[in-house]
Amino acid sequence: MTKESMVQFGQVKEQAAESAKVDEALQLEVVDRTHAEVTLRMIVEGVEAEAGDRFFRSLVRHLADALGAQYAFVSEMSEDRTRFWTLAVWGRGTFLSNFEIPLRGTPCEAVLNGHTSHHPRHLQLLFPSDAGLVDWRGESYCGVPLVDSSGKVVGHLAIVDDKPMPDGTRNLSIMRIFAARSWAEIERTRVQSGLREREQAYRDLYEEAPVAYVSVGTDGRIRKANRRAADLFEYGAGGLTGRPVFDLYADTTDGKQKAHEVFQRFLAGQETRAEELECLAADGRQLWISLSVKPIRGAHGQIEASRSILVDITDRKLMEAALRHSEGRLSCIVGSATDAIVTMAEDERIVLFNAGAERVFRCAAAEAIGQPFGRFLTERSRAALSSYIQAFGQPGPTQWHMSRAALSALRADGKEYPVESTISQTVVGDRNLFTLILREIDVRTRAEAAFRRPQLADAYLQEDSRAGHGFMEIVGSSPATLALLRKVEQVAPTDATVLICGETGTGKELVARAIHERSTRKGRHFAKVNCGAICEGLVESELFGHVKGAFTGAFERRIGRFELADGGTILLDEVGDLHLEAQVKLLRVLQEHEFEPVGSSRSVRANVRVIAATNRDLGEAVKAGQFRADLFYRLNVIPLDVPPLRDRNPDIPKLVMFFLERFSKKFDKRFDSVSQATMDLLVDYGWPGNVRELQNIIERAVVLSQGPVLALNADLLPAEVSDVRADPWGDNGDHALAIAGGSRTRSSTSLEEIERLHILMVLQKTGGLIEGPKGAAGILGLNPSTLRGRIKKLGIRRKGRQISRAHRELPQRPPSLADN
C-alpha cells in the first residue's frame, strides 16, 4: 500500500470514529429527552388537578419522586426578606411539618436573592451553620427562585439529596417549569384570601352596623335584615326574615297607610328618602323610623328587591311631642303670668298682649293687637324703645339680646306711671320679634319690702352660726376646719375632679355640697350615689341608667345618676367599694364624658363634675388589686382630707350646741345650757364615730335628760364603765378608762388606746355583734366595714373562732376580731 493510500485510509477511519461519537451523543440526547419528557409528564399528571395547599403538597411529592431526591420543598419569602417559611415539605417518603428559618447561612440564600443554585456534593461542608442539613444528611442541592410579574422573588423551589447530584442542569430545567406555576398558585391563594377577608369584613359591617338594614322582596316579605334591625324591633336573630314587612308598622295613617305608599313607589322603581313612619316593636312599643328605600334590579332590569335603611328617630319624635306640649303650656303660662308680656314686630305693632298687660295698661288685648305699642309709652320712653329696635333689628341669623330699662308708661286713661322692663329680641322664621316683660315699680318695691323684713331677722339669727367662715352648713372654726374650708374655696370655682378622704362620719358629704354650692353649677342638680350601699349587680344601672328590657325586672327605662346630674355635680360616696367592672365604665365617663346605659348601644354625653368620697386608703387598695390605678389617678386630681373630730376638739362645743338646738326643736324640749361636766366629758372623748356619733349621742341625751341643763348619763358614752377592771378580751391592754357618774378617772394612755378601749366596751355590750340594729357599728355611728378596719388597725384580737357578722352570741374565749 502506498503512502498516499495509507493517508486516505487513516482519514476514513477518523471520520468513522467521529461519526460513531456523534451517533452515541445523539442516542444519549434522545434518552435524556425521553427521560425528561417522562419526568415532566409524571409531575404534570400529579399536580394538574390540584390547587392551593393540595397543589403544593402534590408538587413536592412528585418532584422528589421524578428527580430521585430524598427531599423537596416549596417556600414563600417574608416581607423583610430575611426569612422564609415552607408551604409543603416531602422527605424520605412522607410529608414533613412546615418550618420557618432565616436565610443567612443556608443554600437557599442565593436562590432567594434571585439566582438558580446547584451544589452537586459536599453540601454540609459548604454550609456548616445550617443545622437542618445535618438532620437531613444533605449532600447535594438544587434550587430555583419563584419570581412574580414584577421580577420580585417571592419564594423558591428546592430539592435536597443524601447522595451526589452531578446532573443539575436537567433538574434545574424541570424545576424552572414548575416555579412559574408555583408563583401563580401563591398569587391565586393570596387573592382568594383577600377576597375572603373582604367578604367577611362586609358581612361584619352589615351585621354590626349601627343603622338598621332591611331587604324586602316584591312579595312584601323581608328577605334579609341585619342585627340592628332585629334589635330595633326586638326580634331575635333571624326573627325578621320571611315576615311580611307591613307587620312592622302601626295601623295608623303614618304607619301602614304610608308604608303601602312607599311600597308602591318601590314596585314602580322609584326611590324613597327619609320618609318618617310609625312602627311597632315586637312587644307593642311605639317606634318612629326614617325610611330610605332604593330598588335593586336584576340582570334583565327587573325589580328584584329593595335596599332599605331604617334610622331610629323615636327619641326625636318624643321630644317634638314634648316640645309641642311645652309650647302649649308656655302659652298658658304667658297668658296667666302676673307681669305684662308684650311682643311686637319690627314696625312696633303688637302681636301678643297677655292678660297681665291687659291689667297693667287697662286695655283689652283685642284693642291692643295690631296697634303701635308706643301709644302706651311717654314720648321719651317711645324714643328709647325705637332706638333699641333700630340697633338690634337688623336682618341676619337668629340672635338673642336682652336689656333692662326703666320706662314711663301710659294707661288707657292717660295716667303716667313708672315700669321696669326686660326687653329681648330674637328671629322667628324671617321676622325680628321683640318681647317686653313689664312690671310696675311701685308693686315690686312693696313686694321687696315685705320680703326683706323676715329676711333681716333671719340674717341676725344666722350670723353667729357662720363662725366667721361663711359656710353655714359646716359648723366649726378650729384651725383644721378653717384650713379645709380655705381649700374648698379654692377648688369650688373650677371643674376639677375632687377626691374627699376621711373617716366615716366626718362630714364628707357636707364638704362636697359646699363645693357644689360655691361652683358655677350651683343652680343645677347635685346627685349623690352611695356606691357601698348598692348591690353589685345594680351599680351600673344606678350610675348610668338602663333601657327597657335590659335585664329581668327592667320594665321601663331608668335615667341614671350621671344623666340626671347633667350640667351639675355628682358625689360618688364610698367610691372605694365599686367593683372593678363598674370602675372601668366610670373611668370612661371621666375621660370621655359619655357612657352607655345598661342594655343600650347608644352613647349618652353628660357634662358632670365628679366629686368622689371614701373612707378607705385607695392607694393601698390599688396595691392590693382592689382598685384600678388609672381610675385612682383620675379621681385624685384635687385631694381633700377631712379631719376626724378628735383632731378638731375646739369645734366640739359648737357642734354640741348646734345639735342641741336641732333636737330641742325636734322633740319640743327646752334646754338652757349644758353642764360643764358633760361638756368636759364630750371634749375629752376620742370620737371614733366622729360627728355622726356625736350627733347620735346628743339626740339620745336630749330624749333622756330631765330639766333645763343637759347632762349625760353614765351609759350614754360606750366607753364609760363604773370602775377600772382588767381587759377580759385577752391581749388587748391593761385597763379600761373608768368614768363614774359626773367624775372621771383620767388615764395616761394615748388617744388611740382610749379609742381601742372604747371599741372593746361597745363590743362587750353588743356581745361581739358588729352589724345590725343592735350592733357595735350602729352604736358608734360607723359603717361596719370601717369598724372592722379600725379593729384590725388597733390590733384588737381574741382567741378561738371569728366573730360572726350575724346575730350570734360570743363564746367565753372570743376569737380574733382582726379579720372582721
Tab-separated table of N, CA, C and O in Angstrom, residues 729 762-779 787 798 803-810:
chain	number	residue	atom	x	y	z
A	729	TRP	N	-60.639	40.587	127.238
A	729	TRP	CA	-60.589	40.123	125.855
A	729	TRP	C	-59.258	39.506	125.486
A	729	TRP	O	-58.949	39.336	124.318
A	762	VAL	N	-67.854	48.661	123.660
A	762	VAL	CA	-69.059	48.546	122.840
A	762	VAL	C	-69.252	47.111	122.377
A	762	VAL	O	-70.371	46.588	122.384
A	763	LEU	N	-68.160	46.441	122.007
A	763	LEU	CA	-68.268	45.045	121.597
A	763	LEU	C	-68.754	44.166	122.733
A	763	LEU	O	-69.485	43.194	122.519
A	764	GLN	N	-68.330	44.493	123.968
A	764	GLN	CA	-68.830	43.744	125.118
A	764	GLN	C	-70.332	43.919	125.271
A	764	GLN	O	-71.076	42.970	125.527
A	765	LYS	N	-70.788	45.164	125.100
A	765	LYS	CA	-72.223	45.426	125.270
A	765	LYS	C	-73.065	44.728	124.206
A	765	LYS	O	-74.200	44.342	124.464
A	766	THR	N	-72.497	44.618	122.975
A	766	THR	CA	-73.267	44.004	121.879
A	766	THR	C	-73.026	42.507	121.771
A	766	THR	O	-73.516	41.876	120.825
A	767	GLY	N	-72.267	41.949	122.689
A	767	GLY	CA	-71.975	40.524	122.598
A	767	GLY	C	-71.130	40.173	121.387
A	767	GLY	O	-71.237	39.075	120.844
A	768	GLY	N	-70.306	41.112	120.919
A	768	GLY	CA	-69.444	40.869	119.772
A	768	GLY	C	-70.106	41.115	118.435
A	768	GLY	O	-69.487	40.965	117.393
A	769	LEU	N	-71.379	41.533	118.437
A	769	LEU	CA	-72.108	41.773	117.197
A	769	LEU	C	-71.665	43.100	116.590
A	769	LEU	O	-71.621	44.121	117.277
A	770	ILE	N	-71.321	43.096	115.305
A	770	ILE	CA	-70.840	44.302	114.627
A	770	ILE	C	-71.950	44.937	113.799
A	770	ILE	O	-72.192	46.136	113.901
A	771	GLU	N	-72.660	44.159	113.002
A	771	GLU	CA	-73.694	44.707	112.126
A	771	GLU	C	-75.074	44.562	112.753
A	771	GLU	O	-75.246	43.918	113.785
A	772	GLY	N	-76.081	45.164	112.110
A	772	GLY	CA	-77.445	45.053	112.567
A	772	GLY	C	-77.849	46.221	113.449
A	772	GLY	O	-77.041	47.058	113.859
A	773	PRO	N	-79.146	46.318	113.769
A	773	PRO	CA	-79.642	47.460	114.557
A	773	PRO	C	-79.069	47.521	115.971
A	773	PRO	O	-79.001	48.586	116.572
A	774	LYS	N	-78.633	46.388	116.518
A	774	LYS	CA	-78.057	46.381	117.859
A	774	LYS	C	-76.556	46.129	117.827
A	774	LYS	O	-75.957	45.820	118.851
A	775	GLY	N	-75.950	46.267	116.638
A	775	GLY	CA	-74.525	46.009	116.508
A	775	GLY	C	-73.677	47.187	116.937
A	775	GLY	O	-74.151	48.328	117.102
A	776	ALA	N	-72.387	46.937	117.110
A	776	ALA	CA	-71.449	47.965	117.563
A	776	ALA	C	-71.322	49.092	116.542
A	776	ALA	O	-71.146	50.258	116.912
A	777	ALA	N	-71.400	48.770	115.243
A	777	ALA	CA	-71.261	49.811	114.224
A	777	ALA	C	-72.370	50.844	114.333
A	777	ALA	O	-72.133	52.053	114.190
A	778	GLY	N	-73.614	50.382	114.597
A	778	GLY	CA	-74.724	51.318	114.758
A	778	GLY	C	-74.551	52.206	115.971
A	778	GLY	O	-74.855	53.404	115.935
A	779	ILE	N	-74.092	51.641	117.098
A	779	ILE	CA	-73.889	52.436	118.322
A	779	ILE	C	-72.805	53.483	118.093
A	779	ILE	O	-72.936	54.636	118.543
A	787	LEU	N	-65.604	49.967	110.844
A	787	LEU	CA	-65.336	49.471	112.190
A	787	LEU	C	-64.397	48.272	112.134
A	787	LEU	O	-63.468	48.168	112.957
A	798	ARG	N	-58.818	38.287	119.689
A	798	ARG	CA	-59.280	37.333	120.707
A	798	ARG	C	-59.099	35.933	120.165
A	798	ARG	O	-59.025	35.725	118.946
A	803	ILE	N	-65.578	36.240	115.066
A	803	ILE	CA	-66.898	36.763	115.436
A	803	ILE	C	-67.802	36.722	114.213
A	803	ILE	O	-67.422	37.128	113.142
A	804	SER	N	-69.001	36.271	114.377
A	804	SER	CA	-69.934	36.180	113.270
A	804	SER	C	-70.496	37.552	112.944
A	804	SER	O	-70.690	38.374	113.816
A	805	ARG	N	-70.825	37.762	111.661
A	805	ARG	CA	-71.473	39.002	111.280
A	805	ARG	C	-72.973	38.916	111.518
A	805	ARG	O	-73.679	39.900	111.410
A	806	ALA	N	-73.454	37.720	111.789
A	806	ALA	CA	-74.868	37.556	112.065
A	806	ALA	C	-75.113	37.710	113.558
A	806	ALA	O	-74.221	37.992	114.335
A	807	HIS	N	-76.342	37.521	113.962
A	807	HIS	CA	-76.699	37.687	115.364
A	807	HIS	C	-76.391	36.398	116.120
A	807	HIS	O	-77.247	35.524	116.277
A	808	ARG	N	-75.118	36.267	116.588
A	808	ARG	CA	-74.709	35.083	117.335
A	808	ARG	C	-74.041	35.517	118.623
A	808	ARG	O	-73.417	36.570	118.701
A	809	GLU	N	-74.156	34.709	119.625
A	809	GLU	CA	-73.548	35.005	120.921
A	809	GLU	C	-72.060	34.734	120.876
A	809	GLU	O	-71.588	33.854	120.166
A	810	LEU	N	-71.290	35.516	121.606
A	810	LEU	CA	-69.850	35.298	121.713
A	810	LEU	C	-69.545	34.135	122.639
A	810	LEU	O	-70.216	33.950	123.659
